[in-house]
Structure formats: structure tokens, C-alpha cells
mmCIF file of C-alpha atoms in Angstrom:
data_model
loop_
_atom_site.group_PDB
_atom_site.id
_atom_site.type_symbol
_atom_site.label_atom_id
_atom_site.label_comp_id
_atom_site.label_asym_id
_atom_site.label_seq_id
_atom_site.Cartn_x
_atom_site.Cartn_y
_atom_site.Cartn_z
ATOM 1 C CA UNK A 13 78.413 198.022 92.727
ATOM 2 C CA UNK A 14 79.187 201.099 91.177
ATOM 3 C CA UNK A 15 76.941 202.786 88.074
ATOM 4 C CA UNK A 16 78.283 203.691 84.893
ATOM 5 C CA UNK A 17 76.246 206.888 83.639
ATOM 6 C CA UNK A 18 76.431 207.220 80.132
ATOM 7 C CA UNK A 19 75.942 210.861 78.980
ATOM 8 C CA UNK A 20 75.020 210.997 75.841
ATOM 9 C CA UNK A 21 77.573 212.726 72.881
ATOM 10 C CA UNK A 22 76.155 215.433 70.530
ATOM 11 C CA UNK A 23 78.167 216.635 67.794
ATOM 12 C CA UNK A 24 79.894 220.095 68.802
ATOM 13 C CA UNK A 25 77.897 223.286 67.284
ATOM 14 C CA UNK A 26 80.668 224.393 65.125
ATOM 15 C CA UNK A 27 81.681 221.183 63.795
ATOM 16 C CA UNK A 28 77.882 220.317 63.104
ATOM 17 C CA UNK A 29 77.518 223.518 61.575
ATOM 18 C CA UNK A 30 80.540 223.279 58.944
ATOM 19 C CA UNK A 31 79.753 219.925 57.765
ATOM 20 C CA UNK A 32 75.785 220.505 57.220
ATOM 21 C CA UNK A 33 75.479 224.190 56.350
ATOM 22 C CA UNK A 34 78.437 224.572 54.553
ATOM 23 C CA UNK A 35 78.128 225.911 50.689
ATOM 24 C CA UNK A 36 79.811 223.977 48.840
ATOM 25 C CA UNK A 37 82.453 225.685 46.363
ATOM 26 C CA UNK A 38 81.697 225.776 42.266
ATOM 27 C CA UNK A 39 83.886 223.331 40.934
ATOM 28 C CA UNK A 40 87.381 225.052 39.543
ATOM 29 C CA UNK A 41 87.603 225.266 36.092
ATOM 30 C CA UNK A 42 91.886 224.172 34.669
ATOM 31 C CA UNK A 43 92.597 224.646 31.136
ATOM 32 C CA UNK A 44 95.497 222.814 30.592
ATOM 33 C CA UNK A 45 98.088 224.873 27.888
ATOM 34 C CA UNK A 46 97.431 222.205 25.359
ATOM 35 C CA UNK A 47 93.380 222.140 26.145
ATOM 36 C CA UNK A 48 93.500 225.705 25.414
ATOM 37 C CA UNK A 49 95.826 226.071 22.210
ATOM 38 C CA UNK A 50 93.505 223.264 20.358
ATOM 39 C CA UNK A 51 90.284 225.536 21.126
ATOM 40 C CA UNK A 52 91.930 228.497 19.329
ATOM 41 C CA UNK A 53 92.786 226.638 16.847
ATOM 42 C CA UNK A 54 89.333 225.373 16.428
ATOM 43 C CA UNK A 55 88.227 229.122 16.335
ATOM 44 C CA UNK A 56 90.810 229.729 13.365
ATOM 45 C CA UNK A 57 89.662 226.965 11.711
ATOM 46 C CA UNK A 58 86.049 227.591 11.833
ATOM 47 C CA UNK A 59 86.644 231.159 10.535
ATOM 48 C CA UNK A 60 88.836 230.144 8.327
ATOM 49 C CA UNK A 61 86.235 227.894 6.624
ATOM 50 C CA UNK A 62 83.701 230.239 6.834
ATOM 51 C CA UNK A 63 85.209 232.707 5.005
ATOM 52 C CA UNK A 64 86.027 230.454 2.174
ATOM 53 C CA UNK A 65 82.919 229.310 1.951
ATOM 54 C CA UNK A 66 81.808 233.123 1.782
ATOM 55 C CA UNK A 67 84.204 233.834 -1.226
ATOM 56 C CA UNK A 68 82.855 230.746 -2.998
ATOM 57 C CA UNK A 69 79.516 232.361 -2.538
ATOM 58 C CA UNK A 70 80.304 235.741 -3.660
ATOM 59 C CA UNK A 71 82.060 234.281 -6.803
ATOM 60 C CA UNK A 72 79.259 232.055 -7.859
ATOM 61 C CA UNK A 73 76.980 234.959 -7.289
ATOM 62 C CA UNK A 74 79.130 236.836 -9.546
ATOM 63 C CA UNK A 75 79.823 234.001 -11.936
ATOM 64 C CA UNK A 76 75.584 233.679 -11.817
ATOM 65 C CA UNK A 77 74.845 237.498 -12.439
ATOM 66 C CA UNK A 78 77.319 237.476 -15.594
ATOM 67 C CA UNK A 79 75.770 234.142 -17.209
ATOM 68 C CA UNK A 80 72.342 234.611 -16.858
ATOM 69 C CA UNK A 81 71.627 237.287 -19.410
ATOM 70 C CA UNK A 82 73.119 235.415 -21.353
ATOM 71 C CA UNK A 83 70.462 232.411 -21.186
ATOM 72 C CA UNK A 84 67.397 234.795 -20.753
ATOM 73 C CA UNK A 85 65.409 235.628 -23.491
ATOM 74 C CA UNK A 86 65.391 239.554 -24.416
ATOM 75 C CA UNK A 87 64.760 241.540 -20.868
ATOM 76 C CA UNK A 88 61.310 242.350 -20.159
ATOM 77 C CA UNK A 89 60.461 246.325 -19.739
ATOM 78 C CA UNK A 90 59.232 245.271 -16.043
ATOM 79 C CA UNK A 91 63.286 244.462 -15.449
ATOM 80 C CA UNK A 92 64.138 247.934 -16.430
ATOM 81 C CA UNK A 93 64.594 250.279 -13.583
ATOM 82 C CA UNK A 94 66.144 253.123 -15.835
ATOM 83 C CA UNK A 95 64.498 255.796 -17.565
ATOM 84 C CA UNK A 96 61.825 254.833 -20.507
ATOM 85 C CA UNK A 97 63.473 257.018 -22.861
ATOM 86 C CA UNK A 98 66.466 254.912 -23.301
ATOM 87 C CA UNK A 99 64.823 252.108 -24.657
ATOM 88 C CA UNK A 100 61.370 253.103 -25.952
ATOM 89 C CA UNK A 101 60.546 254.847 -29.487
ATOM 90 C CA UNK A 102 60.333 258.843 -29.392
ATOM 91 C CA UNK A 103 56.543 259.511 -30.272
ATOM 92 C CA UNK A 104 56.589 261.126 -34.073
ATOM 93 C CA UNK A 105 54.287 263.415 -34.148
ATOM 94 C CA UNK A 106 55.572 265.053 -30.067
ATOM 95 C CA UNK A 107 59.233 264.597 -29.619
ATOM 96 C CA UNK A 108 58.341 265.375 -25.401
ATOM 97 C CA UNK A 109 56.891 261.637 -25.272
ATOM 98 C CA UNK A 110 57.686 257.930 -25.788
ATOM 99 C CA UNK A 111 55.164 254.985 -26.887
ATOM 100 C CA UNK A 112 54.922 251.792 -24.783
ATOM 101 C CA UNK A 113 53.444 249.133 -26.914
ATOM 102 C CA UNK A 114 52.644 246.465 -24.513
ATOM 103 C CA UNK A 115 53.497 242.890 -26.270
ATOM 104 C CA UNK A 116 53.301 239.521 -24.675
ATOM 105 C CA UNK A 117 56.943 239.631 -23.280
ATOM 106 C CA UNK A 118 55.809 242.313 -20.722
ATOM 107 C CA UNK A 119 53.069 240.812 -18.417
ATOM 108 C CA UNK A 120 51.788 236.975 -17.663
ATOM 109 C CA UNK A 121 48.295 237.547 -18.823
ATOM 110 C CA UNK A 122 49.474 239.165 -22.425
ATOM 111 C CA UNK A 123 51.584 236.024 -22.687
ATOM 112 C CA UNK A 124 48.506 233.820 -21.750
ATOM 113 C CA UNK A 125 46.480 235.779 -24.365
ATOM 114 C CA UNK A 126 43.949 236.621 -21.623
ATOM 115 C CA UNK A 127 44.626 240.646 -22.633
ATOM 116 C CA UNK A 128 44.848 242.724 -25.893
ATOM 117 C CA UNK A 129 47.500 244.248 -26.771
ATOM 118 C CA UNK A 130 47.822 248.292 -25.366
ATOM 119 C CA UNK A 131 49.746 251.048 -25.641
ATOM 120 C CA UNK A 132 49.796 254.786 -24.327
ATOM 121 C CA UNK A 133 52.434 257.629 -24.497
ATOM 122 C CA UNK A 134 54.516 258.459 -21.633
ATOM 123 C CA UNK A 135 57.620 261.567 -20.728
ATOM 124 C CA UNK A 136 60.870 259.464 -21.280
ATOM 125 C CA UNK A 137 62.052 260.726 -17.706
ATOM 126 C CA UNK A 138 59.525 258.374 -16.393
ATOM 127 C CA UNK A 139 60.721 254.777 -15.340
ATOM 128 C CA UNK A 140 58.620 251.552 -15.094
ATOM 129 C CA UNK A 141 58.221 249.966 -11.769
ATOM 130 C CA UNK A 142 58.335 246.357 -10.797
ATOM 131 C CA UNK A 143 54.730 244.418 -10.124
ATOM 132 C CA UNK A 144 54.658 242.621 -6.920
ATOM 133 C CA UNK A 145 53.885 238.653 -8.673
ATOM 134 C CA UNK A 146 50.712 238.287 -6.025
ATOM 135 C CA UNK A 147 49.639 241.437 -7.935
ATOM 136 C CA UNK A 148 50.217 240.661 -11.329
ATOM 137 C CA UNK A 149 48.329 237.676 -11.886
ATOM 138 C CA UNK A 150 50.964 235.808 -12.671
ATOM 139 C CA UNK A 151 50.213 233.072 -10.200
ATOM 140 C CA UNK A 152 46.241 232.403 -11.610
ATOM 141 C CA UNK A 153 46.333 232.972 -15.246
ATOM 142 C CA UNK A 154 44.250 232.433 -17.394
ATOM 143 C CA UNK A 155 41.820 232.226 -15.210
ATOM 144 C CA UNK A 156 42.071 234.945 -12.362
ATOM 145 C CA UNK A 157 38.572 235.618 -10.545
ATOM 146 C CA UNK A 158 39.781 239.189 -9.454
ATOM 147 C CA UNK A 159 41.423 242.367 -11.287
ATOM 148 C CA UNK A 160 45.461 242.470 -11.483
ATOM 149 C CA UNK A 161 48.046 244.930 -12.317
ATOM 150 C CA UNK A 162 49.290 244.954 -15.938
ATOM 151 C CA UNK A 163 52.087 247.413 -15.762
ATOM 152 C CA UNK A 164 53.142 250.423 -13.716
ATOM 153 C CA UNK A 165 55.264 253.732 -14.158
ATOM 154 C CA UNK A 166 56.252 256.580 -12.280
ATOM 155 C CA UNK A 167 58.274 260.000 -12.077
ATOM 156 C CA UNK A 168 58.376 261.116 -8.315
ATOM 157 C CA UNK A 169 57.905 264.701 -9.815
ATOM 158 C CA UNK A 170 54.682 263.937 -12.337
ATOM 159 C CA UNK A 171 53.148 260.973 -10.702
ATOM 160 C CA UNK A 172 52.364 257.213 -11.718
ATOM 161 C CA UNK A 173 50.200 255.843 -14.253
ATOM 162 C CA UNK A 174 49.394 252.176 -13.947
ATOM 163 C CA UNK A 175 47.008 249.523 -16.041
ATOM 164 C CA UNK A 176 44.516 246.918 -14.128
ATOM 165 C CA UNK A 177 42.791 244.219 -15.891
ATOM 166 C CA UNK A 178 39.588 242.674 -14.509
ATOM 167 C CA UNK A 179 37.980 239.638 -15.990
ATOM 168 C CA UNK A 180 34.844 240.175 -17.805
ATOM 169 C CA UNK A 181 32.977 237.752 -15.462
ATOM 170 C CA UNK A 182 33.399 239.873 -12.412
ATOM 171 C CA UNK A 183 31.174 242.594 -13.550
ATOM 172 C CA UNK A 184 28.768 240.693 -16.210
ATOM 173 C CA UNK A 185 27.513 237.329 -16.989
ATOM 174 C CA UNK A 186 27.452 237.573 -20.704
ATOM 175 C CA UNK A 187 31.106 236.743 -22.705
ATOM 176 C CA UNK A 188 32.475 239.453 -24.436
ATOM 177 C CA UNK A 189 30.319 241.888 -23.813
ATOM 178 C CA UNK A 190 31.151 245.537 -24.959
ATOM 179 C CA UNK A 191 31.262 247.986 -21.993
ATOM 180 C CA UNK A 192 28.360 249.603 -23.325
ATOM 181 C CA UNK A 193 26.719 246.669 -22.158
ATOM 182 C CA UNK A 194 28.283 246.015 -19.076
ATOM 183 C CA UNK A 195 26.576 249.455 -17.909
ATOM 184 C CA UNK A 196 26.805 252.883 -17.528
ATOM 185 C CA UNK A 197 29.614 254.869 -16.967
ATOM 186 C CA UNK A 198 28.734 255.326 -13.036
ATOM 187 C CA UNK A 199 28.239 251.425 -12.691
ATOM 188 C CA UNK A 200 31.176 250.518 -13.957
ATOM 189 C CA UNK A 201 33.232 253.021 -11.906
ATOM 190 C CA UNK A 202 31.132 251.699 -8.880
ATOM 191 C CA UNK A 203 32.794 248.355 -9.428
ATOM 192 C CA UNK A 204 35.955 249.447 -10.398
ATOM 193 C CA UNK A 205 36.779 252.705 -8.534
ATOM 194 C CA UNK A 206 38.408 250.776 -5.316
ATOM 195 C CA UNK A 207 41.194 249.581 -8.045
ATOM 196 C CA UNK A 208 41.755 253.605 -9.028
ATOM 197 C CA UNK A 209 42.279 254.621 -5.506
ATOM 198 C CA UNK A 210 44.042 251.871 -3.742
ATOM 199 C CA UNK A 211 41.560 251.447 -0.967
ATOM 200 C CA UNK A 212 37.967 252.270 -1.446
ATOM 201 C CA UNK A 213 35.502 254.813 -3.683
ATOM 202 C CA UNK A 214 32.957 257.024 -2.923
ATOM 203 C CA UNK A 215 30.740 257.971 -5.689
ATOM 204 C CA UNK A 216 30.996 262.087 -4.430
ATOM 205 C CA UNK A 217 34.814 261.744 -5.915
ATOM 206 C CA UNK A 218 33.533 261.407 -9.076
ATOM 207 C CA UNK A 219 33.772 264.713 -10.658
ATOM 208 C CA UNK A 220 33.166 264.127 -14.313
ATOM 209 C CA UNK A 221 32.630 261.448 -16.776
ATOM 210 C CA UNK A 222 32.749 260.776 -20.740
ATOM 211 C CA UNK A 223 32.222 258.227 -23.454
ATOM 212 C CA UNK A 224 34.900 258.242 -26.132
ATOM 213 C CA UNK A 225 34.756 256.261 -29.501
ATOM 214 C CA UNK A 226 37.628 255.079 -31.275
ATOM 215 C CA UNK A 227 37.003 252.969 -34.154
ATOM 216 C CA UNK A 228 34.751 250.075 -32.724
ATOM 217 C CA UNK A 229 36.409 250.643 -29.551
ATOM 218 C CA UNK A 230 34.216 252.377 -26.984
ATOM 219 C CA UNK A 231 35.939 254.091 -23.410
ATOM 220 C CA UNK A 232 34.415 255.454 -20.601
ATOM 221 C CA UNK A 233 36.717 258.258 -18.617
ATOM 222 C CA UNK A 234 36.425 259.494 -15.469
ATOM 223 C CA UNK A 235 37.883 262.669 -13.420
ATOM 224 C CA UNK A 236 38.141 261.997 -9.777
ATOM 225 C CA UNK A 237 38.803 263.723 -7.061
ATOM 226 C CA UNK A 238 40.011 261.452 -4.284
ATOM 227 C CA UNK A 239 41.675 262.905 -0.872
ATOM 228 C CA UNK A 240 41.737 260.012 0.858
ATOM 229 C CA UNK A 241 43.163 257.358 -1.758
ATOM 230 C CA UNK A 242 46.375 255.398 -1.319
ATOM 231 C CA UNK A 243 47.262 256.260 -5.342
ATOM 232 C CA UNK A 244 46.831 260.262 -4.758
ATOM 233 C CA UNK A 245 44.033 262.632 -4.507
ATOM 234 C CA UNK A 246 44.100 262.896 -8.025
ATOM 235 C CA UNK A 247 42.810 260.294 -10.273
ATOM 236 C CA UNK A 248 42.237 260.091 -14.139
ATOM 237 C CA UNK A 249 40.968 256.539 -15.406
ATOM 238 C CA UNK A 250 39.992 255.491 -19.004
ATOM 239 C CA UNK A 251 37.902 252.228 -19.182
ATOM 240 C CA UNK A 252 37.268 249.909 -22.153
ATOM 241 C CA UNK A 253 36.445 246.150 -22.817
ATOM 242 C CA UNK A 254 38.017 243.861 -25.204
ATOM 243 C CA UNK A 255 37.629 239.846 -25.206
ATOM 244 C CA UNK A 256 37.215 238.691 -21.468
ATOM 245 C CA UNK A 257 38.639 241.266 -19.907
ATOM 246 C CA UNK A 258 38.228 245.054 -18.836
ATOM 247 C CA UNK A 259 41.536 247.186 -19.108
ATOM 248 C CA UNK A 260 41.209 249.970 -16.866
ATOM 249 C CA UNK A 261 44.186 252.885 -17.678
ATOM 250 C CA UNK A 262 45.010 254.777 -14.012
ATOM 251 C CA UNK A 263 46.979 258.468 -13.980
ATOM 252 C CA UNK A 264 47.415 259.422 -10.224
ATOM 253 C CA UNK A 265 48.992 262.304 -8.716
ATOM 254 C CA UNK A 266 49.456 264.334 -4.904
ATOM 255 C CA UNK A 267 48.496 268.093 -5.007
ATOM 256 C CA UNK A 268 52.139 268.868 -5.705
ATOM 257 C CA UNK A 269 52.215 266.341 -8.603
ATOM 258 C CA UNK A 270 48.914 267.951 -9.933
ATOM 259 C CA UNK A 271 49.862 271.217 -10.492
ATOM 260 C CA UNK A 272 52.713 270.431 -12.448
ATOM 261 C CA UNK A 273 51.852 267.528 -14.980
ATOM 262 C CA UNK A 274 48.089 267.861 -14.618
ATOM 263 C CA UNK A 275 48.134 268.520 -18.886
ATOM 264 C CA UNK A 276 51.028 265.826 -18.922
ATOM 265 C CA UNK A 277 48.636 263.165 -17.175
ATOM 266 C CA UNK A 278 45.348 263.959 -19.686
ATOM 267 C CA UNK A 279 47.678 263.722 -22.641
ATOM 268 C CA UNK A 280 48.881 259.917 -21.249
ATOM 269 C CA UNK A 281 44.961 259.307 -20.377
ATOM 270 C CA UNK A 282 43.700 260.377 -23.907
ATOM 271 C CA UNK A 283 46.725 258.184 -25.646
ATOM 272 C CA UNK A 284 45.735 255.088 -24.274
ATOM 273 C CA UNK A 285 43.837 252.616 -26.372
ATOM 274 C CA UNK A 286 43.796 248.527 -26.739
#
């Protein structure tokens, strides 16, 4: 009888190697004519819209910036970004300065009643600078537990002068005390001086102090010297305290500053009084 080998079958190498090892090819992308036309027009229509809704936003911008001095009350100095001498009175008795009268229109803690009333002259070249509202109090009157910024002005040629209140309760215990008994001259400068510079105060800037009297009033000044401070290496502050509060006047300037409104600076210092 007669055996039947069976060999067995393995694939073939090349045909086992194109079915198993083959990569297989990205899937073609078609864009049929009428696929394509309605995604351009899609693109048209989407700019389309967004560029009306653009316009609409300009105009009612525009529409906005026309009404609403209209509805606010009289602008407050703080809004002004144009020189002081367009808008504040010429100083009688020295037609080369202007008089800022601080009222309560002008800063949060004026309108809260938390401050006296101010004032000081100023060059009319100079222009008044906005307050940052973290800075000026606004957001914890009447009751702010740390010194804020009143007002600020500045001529890039002459320097910046700038007003800080502190409350009363930060440097004493007893209610309106009079800075006489707050301390000395030196002790309150101690506790004040990081507002003068911007960043901190050693006592060897102090170059001079005074005690002026006007009326019942009483001021300390100071003459510092300060190279490292944010505000300038020049510093002039005049100190008094009125109600609950402690106004502190601040004339900085650079070197460059210095030497040209140095007389300018003492003349705004010696104006000011609450």
C-alpha cells in the first residue's frame, strides 16, 4: 500500500511579508467641490460677523465716551492729565504758581471726612497724576489701618510732590492727639520716613529738622538726603496732625531735578498747610 507524505505548506516569504509587515497607507483625504465651497463660505461668514460685531463695539464705545460726561458729576482733578494751570487759580500774591485746594471731590478719604481739608502751591506746568485705587484708600475708608496716598503731581523736569495720610492710631493710642504729642520730630520720621522714600529709611538721611507754627497748627519738616529711595535722592516732607489722621506733604527730586527746582520744591513744602 502506498504512503501519502504530507509536507507541510508555509506561507511564501514575500507574500507573508506584504500582508504582516506592510504599513498601512494614511487614509486619503477628497474634498468634494461642494464640501469645499460651503467651508469658505463658513470662513466669510465668520469674518463677516466678527467684524460687525467689532463695529458695534467701537460705536458703543464711542456712543459710551460721549454720554458719560454727561452723567458724571463735575471731573475730579485726579481725571486731569493736562497741565494744573489750566484749571487751577493763579496764586495772588506770585503769578509763577497755582493753589490746589483739596475739597472732598478729589480723594475717597476727604469725601469720607476721614481728612481735613489741604492745600499747597504748585508751577502750573506741573500735571496731577492718577492714584493707583489699592493706594488711595479708596477700598478701606473710613477705617484704613495703614497710610494712603492723597494726591500726587509731577513735572519730569522739577520733580513730584505727593500727600500720604496715616491714621492717628498707627503711631499713638490717644484720639486726636496733636503731633507734639505723638513725639518728637525724629520719632515721627522713624515711623513715617519709609512712606517719603518709597522703600525704607535710615535715620543717617536725615539731614535737618524743624518745628513750624501756624496758628494752632503745629508741623514738623524734615530735609533728607536719600540715595537709595524709589521717590529720589532728594526728599523734603512737612508733617502735621489734624483729627485722626497725620497728613504727611512729600517734595522729591533726582540730582538733575535738584539743581534746578531745589528753591521751587521749599516754596511748595513751606505752602502747605491743613
Amino acid at each position: 500500500m502506498a504512503t501519502t507524505s504530507t509536507v507541510p505548506r508555509f506561507p511564501s516569504p514575500i507574500s507573508s511579508t506584504s500582508t504582516s509587515t506592510s504599513t498601512p497607507k494614511p487614509p486619503q483625504l477628497h474634498f468634494k467641490a461642494h464640501n469645499a465651497a460651503s467651508f469658505s463660505q463658513q470662513i466669510s461668514q465668520n469674518s463677516l460677523t466678527l467684524s460687525l460685531r467689532r463695529e458695534v463695539l467701537l460705536k458703543g464705545l464711542a456712543a459710551a465716551g460721549a454720554v458719560l460726561p454727561l452723567l458724571k458729576a463735575p471731573p475730579s482733578f485726579a481725571a486731569k492729565e493736562v497741565e494744573v494751570g489750566s484749571y487751577l487759580p493763579t496764586l495772588p500774591s506770585d503769578p509763577s504758581f497755582v493753589l490746589f485746594k483739596a475739597s472732598p471731590k478729589d480723594t475717597p478719604a476727604l469725601r469720607a471726612g476721614n481728612v481735613q481739608p489741604y492745600q499747597f502751591i504748585l508751577p502750573p506746568t506741573w500735571k496731577q497724576l492718577r492714584i493707583a485705587n489699592i493706594l488711595s484708600g479708596n477700598y478701606c475708608q473710613p477705617k484704613c489701618a495703614e497710610p494712603w496716598v492723597e494726591v500726587k503731581f509731577e513735572d519730569e523736569k522739577q520733580g513730584k510732590v505727593q500727600v500720604v495720610a496715616s491714621p492717628l492710631i498707627r503711631l499713638t493710642n490717644k484720639p486726636n492727639s496733636s503731633i507734639e504729642e505723638i513725639g518728637s520730630p525724629e520719632k515721627l520720621i522713624a515711623s513715617l520716613g519709609p512712606f517719603v522714600t518709597g522703600n525704607t529709611y535710615d535715620p543717617d538721611e536725615l539731614l535737618e529738622t524743624s518745628v513750624e507754627k501756624l496758628g494752632d497748627q503745629t508741623y514738623y519738616k524734615y530735609v533728607l538726603e536719600t540715595p537709595f529711595a524709589l521717590t529720589g535722592s532728594h526728599n523734603l516732607a512737612k508733617a502735621t496732625a489734624k483729627g485722626n489722621t497725620v497728613i504727611l506733604f512729600v517734595a522729591s527730586a533726582n540730582d538733575k531735578q535738584w539743581k534746578a527746582s531745589e528753591k521751587t520744591l521749599k516754596a511748595m513744602l513751606d505752602s502747605f498747610q491743613v
